[in-house]
Short mmCIF file of C-alpha atoms and ligand atoms in Angstrom, two decimals:
data_model
loop_
_atom_site.label_atom_id
_atom_site.label_comp_id
_atom_site.label_asym_id
_atom_site.label_seq_id
_atom_site.Cartn_x
_atom_site.Cartn_y
_atom_site.Cartn_z
CA MET V 235 0.00 0.00 0.00
CA ASP V 236 1.23 3.49 -0.82
CA ASP V 237 1.61 5.27 2.51
CA GLY V 238 3.34 8.41 1.22
CA VAL V 239 2.45 11.82 2.57
CA TYR V 240 0.11 12.55 -0.38
CA SER V 241 -1.91 9.34 0.11
CA LYS V 242 -2.18 9.99 3.85
CA SER V 243 -3.45 13.47 3.20
CA ARG V 244 -5.86 12.26 0.54
CA GLU V 245 -7.28 9.62 2.91
CA GLU V 246 -7.73 12.24 5.59
CA LEU V 247 -9.67 14.56 3.27
CA LEU V 248 -11.83 11.69 2.00
CA GLU V 249 -12.71 10.86 5.63
CA VAL V 250 -13.75 14.47 6.21
CA GLY V 251 -15.74 14.35 2.97
CA LYS V 252 -17.58 11.23 4.14
CA LYS V 253 -18.32 12.72 7.57
CA TYR V 254 -19.77 15.92 6.10
CA ARG V 255 -21.41 14.27 3.07
CA ILE V 256 -19.34 16.07 0.49
CA PRO V 257 -20.03 14.40 -2.91
CA GLN V 258 -17.24 11.84 -3.26
CA ASP V 259 -16.84 12.19 -7.05
CA SER V 260 -16.14 15.90 -6.95
CA LEU V 261 -13.86 15.51 -3.92
CA GLU V 262 -11.83 12.73 -5.58
CA ASP V 263 -11.58 14.80 -8.73
CA PHE V 264 -10.30 17.77 -6.74
CA LEU V 265 -7.74 15.71 -4.82
CA GLU V 266 -5.96 14.52 -7.96
CA PRO V 267 -3.41 17.12 -9.22
CA ASN V 268 -4.40 18.61 -12.59
CA LYS V 269 -0.88 18.20 -13.98
CA ILE V 270 2.48 16.96 -12.74
CA LEU V 271 5.65 17.84 -14.60
CA GLU V 272 8.64 15.56 -14.01
CA ILE V 273 11.85 16.84 -15.54
CA SER V 274 15.53 15.93 -15.74
CA ILE V 275 17.91 18.82 -15.16
CA PRO V 276 21.50 18.30 -16.31
CA LEU V 277 24.18 20.29 -14.50
CA LYS V 278 27.86 20.47 -15.34
CA ILE V 279 29.96 19.89 -12.23
CA GLY V 280 33.65 20.00 -13.13
CA GLU V 281 34.18 17.58 -16.01
CA LYS V 282 31.02 15.61 -15.27
CA THR V 283 27.37 16.23 -16.04
CA ILE V 284 25.04 15.23 -13.23
CA THR V 285 21.31 14.94 -13.86
CA PHE V 286 18.93 16.07 -11.11
CA LYS V 287 15.23 15.30 -10.91
CA GLY V 288 12.83 18.24 -10.83
CA PHE V 289 9.07 18.53 -10.40
CA ARG V 290 6.17 20.95 -10.67
CA SER V 291 2.77 19.81 -9.48
CA GLN V 292 -0.12 22.01 -10.65
CA HIS V 293 -2.80 20.83 -8.31
CA ASN V 294 -5.93 22.91 -8.79
CA ASN V 295 -6.76 26.27 -10.38
CA ASN V 296 -10.46 26.67 -9.63
CA LEU V 297 -9.85 29.85 -7.64
CA GLY V 298 -7.00 31.29 -9.74
CA PRO V 299 -3.49 30.57 -11.11
CA TYR V 300 -1.51 27.73 -9.53
CA LYS V 301 0.59 29.10 -6.66
CA GLY V 302 3.31 27.54 -4.57
CA GLY V 303 6.96 27.35 -3.66
CA LEU V 304 10.00 25.59 -5.05
CA ARG V 305 11.98 23.37 -2.70
CA PHE V 306 15.62 22.32 -3.15
CA HIS V 307 16.24 19.31 -0.91
CA PRO V 308 17.61 15.76 -1.40
CA ASN V 309 14.25 14.31 -0.27
CA VAL V 310 12.13 16.14 -2.87
CA ASN V 311 10.03 13.58 -4.73
CA LYS V 312 6.79 13.31 -6.68
CA ASP V 313 4.70 12.24 -3.69
CA GLU V 314 5.96 15.17 -1.61
CA VAL V 315 5.28 17.84 -4.24
CA MET V 316 1.82 16.37 -4.85
CA ALA V 317 0.99 16.66 -1.14
CA LEU V 318 2.48 20.13 -0.85
CA SER V 319 0.54 21.31 -3.91
CA LEU V 320 -2.72 19.91 -2.50
CA TRP V 321 -2.10 21.80 0.74
CA MET V 322 -1.48 24.96 -1.30
CA SER V 323 -4.90 24.59 -2.96
CA LEU V 324 -6.48 24.41 0.51
CA LYS V 325 -4.35 27.20 1.94
CA THR V 326 -5.09 29.78 -0.74
CA ALA V 327 -8.81 29.12 -0.24
CA ILE V 328 -8.55 29.47 3.55
CA VAL V 329 -6.69 32.78 3.49
CA GLY V 330 -9.01 34.05 0.74
CA VAL V 331 -6.62 34.83 -2.12
CA PRO V 332 -7.53 34.25 -5.81
CA PHE V 333 -4.99 31.49 -6.38
CA GLY V 334 -5.04 27.74 -6.78
CA GLY V 335 -2.36 25.36 -5.54
CA GLY V 336 0.99 24.29 -6.97
CA LYS V 337 4.41 23.18 -5.72
CA GLY V 338 7.72 22.15 -7.18
CA GLY V 339 11.32 21.52 -6.48
CA ILE V 340 14.55 19.75 -7.28
CA ALA V 341 15.96 16.68 -5.51
CA VAL V 342 19.33 18.21 -4.70
CA ASP V 343 21.44 19.19 -1.73
CA PRO V 344 22.05 22.85 -2.61
CA LYS V 345 24.68 23.15 0.11
CA ALA V 346 26.88 20.77 -1.87
CA LEU V 347 26.89 23.13 -4.90
CA THR V 348 28.89 26.27 -5.56
CA GLU V 349 26.90 29.47 -6.04
CA LYS V 350 27.49 29.36 -9.79
CA GLN V 351 26.32 25.73 -10.01
CA LEU V 352 23.21 26.65 -8.00
CA GLU V 353 22.50 29.51 -10.38
CA ASN V 354 22.95 27.26 -13.43
CA LEU V 355 20.64 24.63 -11.92
CA SER V 356 17.96 27.23 -11.08
CA ARG V 357 18.09 28.74 -14.59
CA GLU V 358 17.95 25.29 -16.22
CA TYR V 359 14.89 24.40 -14.12
CA VAL V 360 13.12 27.50 -15.45
CA ARG V 361 14.11 26.69 -19.04
CA ARG V 362 12.33 23.35 -18.59
CA ILE V 363 9.11 24.66 -17.00
CA HIS V 364 8.92 28.03 -18.80
CA GLU V 365 5.90 27.06 -20.92
CA VAL V 366 3.68 26.18 -17.98
CA ILE V 367 4.33 29.18 -15.71
CA GLY V 368 3.23 32.81 -16.01
CA PRO V 369 1.34 35.51 -14.05
CA HIS V 370 -2.05 33.98 -14.85
CA LYS V 371 -0.93 30.35 -15.19
CA ASP V 372 1.37 29.34 -12.34
CA VAL V 373 3.29 31.58 -9.95
CA PRO V 374 6.26 29.95 -8.12
CA ALA V 375 7.93 31.26 -4.94
CA PRO V 376 10.70 30.26 -2.50
CA ASP V 377 10.39 27.34 -0.08
CA VAL V 378 12.90 25.21 1.83
CA ASN V 379 16.47 26.05 0.73
CA THR V 380 15.39 28.52 -1.93
CA ASN V 381 15.60 32.25 -1.34
CA PRO V 382 15.08 35.62 -3.08
CA LYS V 383 18.46 35.35 -4.81
CA ILE V 384 17.47 32.05 -6.44
CA ILE V 385 14.08 33.48 -7.39
CA ASP V 386 15.81 36.53 -8.94
CA TRP V 387 17.89 34.22 -11.17
CA MET V 388 14.74 32.36 -12.13
CA MET V 389 12.82 35.54 -12.92
CA ASP V 390 15.71 36.84 -15.00
CA GLU V 391 15.78 33.58 -16.98
CA TYR V 392 12.00 33.62 -17.39
CA ILE V 393 12.06 37.18 -18.75
CA LYS V 394 14.83 36.30 -21.24
CA LEU V 395 12.86 33.28 -22.47
CA SER V 396 9.58 35.22 -22.68
CA LYS V 397 11.22 37.95 -24.76
CA LYS V 398 12.79 35.36 -27.05
CA SER V 399 9.50 33.56 -27.58
CA GLY V 400 7.68 36.65 -28.79
CA GLY V 401 6.59 38.11 -25.45
CA LYS V 402 8.17 41.49 -26.27
CA GLN V 403 4.83 43.24 -26.08
CA GLN V 404 4.21 41.86 -22.61
CA LYS V 405 4.81 44.58 -20.04
CA LEU V 406 7.84 43.95 -17.87
CA HIS V 407 5.94 44.41 -14.62
CA HIS V 408 3.55 41.65 -15.71
CA LEU V 409 6.51 39.34 -16.24
CA TYR V 410 7.80 40.21 -12.74
CA SER V 411 4.54 38.91 -11.29
CA THR V 412 5.38 35.37 -12.51
CA PHE V 413 7.47 34.83 -9.38
CA THR V 414 6.93 36.00 -5.82
CA GLY V 415 9.52 36.16 -3.06
CA LYS V 416 11.90 38.12 -5.32
CA SER V 417 14.38 40.66 -4.02
CA LYS V 418 14.23 42.70 -7.24
CA TYR V 419 10.73 44.15 -7.69
CA GLY V 420 9.66 42.11 -4.67
CA LEU V 421 7.41 43.04 -1.80
CA GLU V 422 8.58 44.76 1.36
CA GLY V 423 7.40 42.43 4.10
CA ARG V 424 7.24 39.22 1.99
CA THR V 425 10.29 37.77 3.74
CA GLU V 426 8.62 38.24 7.10
CA ALA V 427 5.10 37.31 5.93
CA THR V 428 4.91 33.61 6.87
CA GLY V 429 6.37 33.97 10.36
CA PHE V 430 4.43 37.18 10.93
CA GLY V 431 1.16 35.53 9.84
CA GLY V 432 1.79 32.55 12.13
CA VAL V 433 2.20 34.85 15.10
CA VAL V 434 -1.08 36.63 14.21
CA VAL V 435 -2.77 33.20 14.36
CA LEU V 436 -1.08 32.41 17.68
CA LYS V 437 -2.15 35.76 19.17
CA GLU V 438 -5.77 35.22 18.04
CA LEU V 439 -5.75 31.71 19.46
CA ALA V 440 -4.30 32.98 22.75
CA LYS V 441 -7.11 35.58 22.91
CA LYS V 442 -9.80 32.92 22.38
CA LEU V 443 -8.19 30.71 25.05
CA LYS V 444 -7.65 33.72 27.35
CA LEU V 445 -3.91 33.07 27.63
CA ASP V 446 -1.46 35.79 28.59
CA PRO V 447 1.48 35.68 26.11
CA LYS V 448 3.88 36.72 28.86
CA LYS V 449 3.10 33.49 30.72
CA GLN V 450 3.62 31.21 27.69
CA THR V 451 6.86 29.45 26.80
CA VAL V 452 7.59 28.61 23.16
CA ALA V 453 10.03 26.18 21.49
CA ILE V 454 10.65 26.45 17.75
CA MET V 455 12.12 23.74 15.53
CA GLY V 456 13.68 25.28 12.40
CA PHE V 457 15.41 28.66 12.34
CA GLY V 458 15.21 29.52 8.66
CA ASN V 459 12.95 32.12 7.11
CA VAL V 460 9.79 30.91 8.84
CA GLY V 461 11.26 29.88 12.20
CA TYR V 462 13.33 33.03 12.63
CA TYR V 463 10.52 35.49 11.91
CA PHE V 464 8.08 33.48 13.98
CA ALA V 465 10.57 33.66 16.87
CA LYS V 466 11.12 37.39 16.35
CA PHE V 467 7.46 38.42 16.15
CA ALA V 468 6.42 36.03 18.95
CA SER V 469 9.09 37.54 21.23
CA GLU V 470 7.95 41.04 20.32
CA ALA V 471 4.36 40.04 21.15
CA GLY V 472 5.51 39.02 24.65
CA PHE V 473 5.76 35.22 24.26
CA ASN V 474 8.82 33.62 25.89
CA VAL V 475 10.78 31.88 23.13
CA ILE V 476 13.09 29.68 25.18
CA ALA V 477 14.42 27.22 22.59
CA VAL V 478 15.18 27.26 18.87
CA SER V 479 16.87 24.73 16.61
CA ASP V 480 18.12 24.13 13.09
CA SER V 481 19.14 20.97 11.24
CA LYS V 482 22.23 20.52 13.43
CA GLY V 483 20.44 20.89 16.78
CA GLY V 484 19.23 23.63 19.06
CA ILE V 485 19.90 25.88 22.00
CA ILE V 486 17.93 26.52 25.14
CA LYS V 487 18.54 28.82 28.06
CA LYS V 488 17.73 27.86 31.63
CA GLY V 489 17.97 30.16 34.61
CA ASP V 490 18.13 29.01 38.25
CA LYS V 491 14.70 27.45 38.10
CA ALA V 492 12.91 28.28 34.89
CA TYR V 493 13.78 28.50 31.22
CA THR V 494 14.56 32.06 30.18
CA PRO V 495 13.73 33.78 26.89
CA LEU V 496 16.37 33.91 24.17
CA ASP V 497 17.37 37.20 22.57
CA ILE V 498 16.23 36.25 19.05
CA PRO V 499 18.09 38.89 16.95
CA LEU V 500 21.25 38.03 18.90
CA VAL V 501 20.74 34.31 18.25
CA LEU V 502 20.38 35.07 14.53
CA ASP V 503 23.59 37.14 14.51
CA CYS V 504 25.37 34.24 16.14
CA LYS V 505 23.94 31.67 13.71
CA LEU V 506 25.02 33.81 10.77
CA GLU V 507 28.51 34.12 12.23
CA LYS V 508 28.97 30.49 13.31
CA GLY V 509 26.98 28.82 10.56
CA SER V 510 24.67 26.84 12.88
CA LEU V 511 22.84 27.27 16.16
CA ALA V 512 24.89 24.50 17.73
CA GLY V 513 27.94 26.73 17.26
CA CYS V 514 26.18 29.37 19.36
CA TYR V 515 26.35 27.37 22.56
CA CYS V 516 27.67 29.83 25.15
CA ALA V 517 28.69 32.28 22.45
CA GLY V 518 28.66 35.89 23.59
CA GLY V 519 25.31 37.15 24.78
CA VAL V 520 23.37 34.06 23.73
CA CYS V 521 24.21 32.39 27.00
CA ASP V 522 25.91 35.17 28.87
CA THR V 523 24.46 33.82 32.11
CA ARG V 524 26.36 30.59 31.41
CA SER V 525 23.03 28.84 31.36
CA GLY V 526 22.86 28.03 27.67
CA GLN V 527 22.52 24.39 26.76
CA LEU V 528 22.65 22.45 23.53
CA ILE V 529 19.69 20.23 22.76
CA SER V 530 18.89 17.85 19.95
CA ASN V 531 15.81 18.30 17.77
CA GLU V 532 14.14 15.28 19.41
CA GLU V 533 14.77 16.81 22.85
CA LEU V 534 13.30 20.12 21.71
CA LEU V 535 10.07 18.41 20.67
CA LYS V 536 9.76 16.84 24.15
CA LEU V 537 10.26 20.07 26.11
CA PRO V 538 7.61 20.94 28.72
CA VAL V 539 6.75 24.19 26.94
CA ASP V 540 3.27 25.66 26.46
CA ILE V 541 3.62 26.13 22.70
CA LEU V 542 5.57 24.03 20.24
CA VAL V 543 6.27 25.36 16.76
CA PRO V 544 7.62 22.89 14.18
CA ALA V 545 8.93 25.20 11.43
CA ALA V 546 11.32 22.94 9.47
CA LEU V 547 10.19 19.80 7.63
CA GLU V 548 7.14 17.54 7.49
CA ASP V 549 6.31 14.51 9.61
CA VAL V 550 8.56 15.41 12.55
CA ILE V 551 5.81 14.67 15.09
CA ASN V 552 4.61 11.17 14.30
CA GLU V 553 3.62 7.81 15.76
CA ASN V 554 7.11 7.29 17.17
CA ASN V 555 7.31 10.41 19.28
CA MET V 556 3.73 11.70 19.75
CA GLN V 557 3.54 10.26 23.29
CA ASN V 558 6.47 12.48 24.29
CA ILE V 559 4.87 15.79 23.33
CA LYS V 560 4.12 17.93 26.38
CA ALA V 561 3.04 21.22 24.76
CA LYS V 562 -0.61 22.26 25.08
CA ILE V 563 -0.60 24.15 21.77
CA ILE V 564 1.16 23.31 18.51
CA VAL V 565 1.43 25.84 15.70
CA GLU V 566 2.25 24.00 12.48
CA MET V 567 4.48 26.48 10.67
CA ALA V 568 6.16 23.87 8.45
CA ASN V 569 3.97 22.04 5.98
CA GLY V 570 2.66 18.76 7.41
CA PRO V 571 4.93 18.60 10.48
CA VAL V 572 2.38 16.58 12.51
CA SER V 573 1.37 13.29 10.86
CA PRO V 574 -2.38 12.60 10.60
CA LYS V 575 -2.14 9.84 13.27
CA ALA V 576 -0.22 12.12 15.64
CA TYR V 577 -2.68 14.96 14.95
CA HIS V 578 -5.57 12.68 15.93
CA TYR V 579 -3.78 11.34 19.03
CA LEU V 580 -2.74 14.75 20.30
CA THR V 581 -6.12 16.37 19.59
CA GLU V 582 -7.81 13.56 21.55
CA LYS V 583 -5.45 14.39 24.42
CA GLY V 584 -6.66 18.01 24.32
CA VAL V 585 -3.71 19.56 22.52
CA ILE V 586 -4.87 22.43 20.31
CA ILE V 587 -3.14 22.38 16.92
CA ALA V 588 -3.26 25.35 14.56
CA PRO V 589 -2.95 23.51 11.24
CA ASP V 590 -0.35 24.42 8.62
CA ILE V 591 -2.92 25.36 5.99
CA LEU V 592 -4.08 28.13 8.32
CA ALA V 593 -0.97 28.93 10.39
CA ASN V 594 1.53 29.35 7.56
CA SER V 595 -0.85 30.86 5.01
CA GLY V 596 0.70 34.29 5.67
CA GLY V 597 3.33 33.30 3.09
CA VAL V 598 0.88 32.92 0.25
CA ALA V 599 -1.12 35.94 1.45
CA GLY V 600 2.13 37.95 1.18
CA SER V 601 2.77 36.41 -2.23
CA PHE V 602 -0.67 37.52 -3.37
CA ILE V 603 0.09 41.12 -2.32
CA GLU V 604 3.41 40.96 -4.20
CA TRP V 605 1.71 39.57 -7.33
CA GLU V 606 -0.93 42.29 -7.18
CA GLN V 607 1.73 44.98 -6.63
CA ASN V 608 3.61 43.84 -9.75
CA LEU V 609 0.50 43.50 -11.90
CA LYS V 610 -0.60 47.02 -10.91
CA ASN V 611 2.97 48.31 -11.32
CA LYS V 612 2.99 49.76 -7.80
CA LYS V 613 5.32 49.76 -4.82
CA TYR V 614 3.68 49.05 -1.48
CA LYS V 615 5.17 50.08 1.88
CA LYS V 616 6.06 47.43 4.44
CA GLU V 617 3.89 48.86 7.19
CA ALA V 618 0.81 48.82 4.95
CA VAL V 619 1.64 45.28 3.76
CA LEU V 620 1.93 43.91 7.31
CA LYS V 621 -1.29 45.67 8.31
CA ARG V 622 -3.13 44.12 5.37
CA LEU V 623 -1.62 40.73 6.17
CA GLU V 624 -2.65 40.98 9.79
CA LYS V 625 -6.27 41.56 8.78
CA MET V 626 -6.20 38.66 6.26
CA MET V 627 -4.81 36.30 8.90
CA GLN V 628 -7.25 37.48 11.57
CA ASP V 629 -10.18 36.92 9.18
CA ALA V 630 -8.92 33.48 8.17
CA PHE V 631 -8.48 32.49 11.81
CA GLU V 632 -11.91 33.81 12.79
CA ASN V 633 -13.59 31.91 9.93
CA VAL V 634 -11.85 28.65 10.84
CA TRP V 635 -12.53 29.13 14.57
CA ASN V 636 -16.25 29.76 13.96
CA ILE V 637 -16.58 26.67 11.74
CA SER V 638 -14.80 24.59 14.40
CA LYS V 639 -17.20 25.82 17.10
CA LYS V 640 -20.26 25.34 14.88
CA ASN V 641 -19.29 21.78 13.98
CA LYS V 642 -17.70 20.97 17.37
CA THR V 643 -14.51 19.91 15.67
CA ASN V 644 -10.79 20.66 15.61
CA LEU V 645 -9.15 23.49 13.68
CA LYS V 646 -7.78 21.22 10.95
CA GLU V 647 -11.15 19.73 10.07
CA ALA V 648 -12.67 23.22 10.19
CA SER V 649 -9.96 24.48 7.81
CA TYR V 650 -10.68 21.61 5.42
CA LEU V 651 -14.39 22.41 5.49
CA LEU V 652 -13.79 26.08 4.79
CA ALA V 653 -11.45 25.32 1.86
CA LEU V 654 -13.47 22.50 0.29
CA ASN V 655 -16.64 24.52 0.48
CA LYS V 656 -15.03 27.37 -1.48
CA ILE V 657 -13.16 25.25 -4.03
CA LEU V 658 -15.90 22.75 -4.85
CA LYS V 659 -18.51 25.50 -5.12
CA THR V 660 -16.44 27.15 -7.85
CA PRO V 661 -16.86 25.64 -11.33
CA GLN V 662 -14.04 23.28 -12.28
CA LYS V 663 -11.58 24.75 -14.78
CA SER V 664 -10.36 22.52 -17.58
CA LYS V 665 -7.47 20.32 -16.44
P1 LIG P 889 14.41 27.53 5.25
O1 LIG P 889 15.21 26.72 4.31
O2 LIG P 889 14.61 28.99 5.30
O3 LIG P 889 14.65 26.98 6.74
C1 LIG P 889 14.50 25.65 7.11
C2 LIG P 889 15.03 25.50 8.52
O4 LIG P 889 14.79 24.16 8.96
C3 LIG P 889 16.53 25.74 8.67
O5 LIG P 889 16.79 26.40 9.89
C4 LIG P 889 17.10 24.33 8.72
O6 LIG P 889 18.34 24.26 9.41
C5 LIG P 889 16.00 23.63 9.48
N1 LIG P 889 16.01 22.17 9.31
C6 LIG P 889 16.21 21.47 8.17
N2 LIG P 889 16.18 20.15 8.45
C7 LIG P 889 15.94 20.04 9.76
C8 LIG P 889 15.78 18.95 10.64
N3 LIG P 889 15.88 17.70 10.20
N4 LIG P 889 15.55 19.21 11.95
C9 LIG P 889 15.45 20.48 12.39
N5 LIG P 889 15.58 21.56 11.62
C10 LIG P 889 15.82 21.33 10.32
O7 LIG P 889 12.88 27.14 4.97
P2 LIG P 889 11.60 27.97 5.38
O8 LIG P 889 11.22 28.82 4.26
O9 LIG P 889 11.79 28.54 6.74
O10 LIG P 889 10.50 26.79 5.43
C11 LIG P 889 10.30 25.99 6.60
C12 LIG P 889 8.98 25.25 6.48
O11 LIG P 889 7.92 26.21 6.33
C13 LIG P 889 8.83 24.32 5.28
O12 LIG P 889 8.02 23.23 5.65
C14 LIG P 889 8.11 25.17 4.25
O13 LIG P 889 7.41 24.37 3.31
C15 LIG P 889 7.17 25.91 5.18
N6 LIG P 889 6.65 27.14 4.60
C16 LIG P 889 7.47 28.14 4.17
C17 LIG P 889 6.93 29.32 3.67
C18 LIG P 889 7.81 30.48 3.26
O14 LIG P 889 7.24 31.53 2.94
N7 LIG P 889 9.11 30.37 3.30
C19 LIG P 889 5.55 29.45 3.58
C20 LIG P 889 4.73 28.43 4.03
C21 LIG P 889 5.30 27.28 4.54
#
């Protein structure tokens, strides 16, 4: 039996469909990606040519152009991009932006490449998917191990190809809107958007549960784009971020009795200087009280914190470790970090889980604002962007919360109901 992440997710949605009597035919039709592109990408490394596998899954475009990130990671595979693209279709519907869902990536360890090789690989990927992307077709963005610099190379390549293939009349600012998460012609606030949006969800949840942020401890797994900004905005909102980690492990600070909050900007400075958080153990101000400790990622997940935030990869909380989780709230900032079985087990135990398709939808909401900014040939200010994002996230949370109360169900099921209701109500576009 295929027990990949896509099949698990599909099963879960079919269960919800059965429970709420959603017509099975239309649900099954929606679940299947419209198109999946599998490509080979040759790259010259020294004297040799190595071929990498690349993907783009265009899941559903009922609500608008396909939208979703590009991931560079050795584990990227067809099943993973299919699942991630399905989640994008749900996410765009939940946060109320006129996009469908897509996702792509390359099975590669980008850290093993030189910058020039990475650029060549990124440009070659675009040359092979050029025909199927565009401002009103499919709009890629960064994801794990891809960043604005990579997206800039891709946009540059896309513009060259579009001009060559007769797109000279197309206005340049329209071409810019083919990618979001750019540094050139990008959106002020897009880099922060996902972490910022997650903290808006956490604050709204804390209000509903009448929790005082100052009394809540938070541990965050993953200290990349999402994890860092989540940590920063959560600290600024008064939450006590006491542990953070990256792929090599994490750091935590303990005072005489209790864990003490980390100085997040200082931790980032240290990570940038040392290359990993593990190198920050007792470095400068990070543990100037000599109370800093190194912890593994598994230890971080088990910490007796109030709020746990997995912000790295999927399936990190699963059947093998779900019994060890002590947090009362989990905010899924990565995509699919809690397996369906673990989600069920923890929810039964009373843990409240803000699902990924709601919690990290600030990223795609930010992407929508960037896309709109480019299409309208405008330049928005960061303050206005974050204000708009805050409102979008508050509305999305409120809608999901109300559905969960009305149906006496958890936030994930409520998010599914909200998304499926919108997508299936909209006439199916041709596949
Ligand atoms: P990133 O590459 O900037 O950061 C990933 C972080 O995870 C790094 O700190 C890395 O060291 C850490 N990490 C990698 N493997 C790990 C492991 N085995 N254990 C612990 N930490 C590990 O990526 P990102 O953009 O921050 O994305 C993180 C997650 O958020 C992904 O699941 C991504 O799909 C999701 N997401 C990202 C965005 C976005 O706008 N960037 C939007 C929505 C969802």
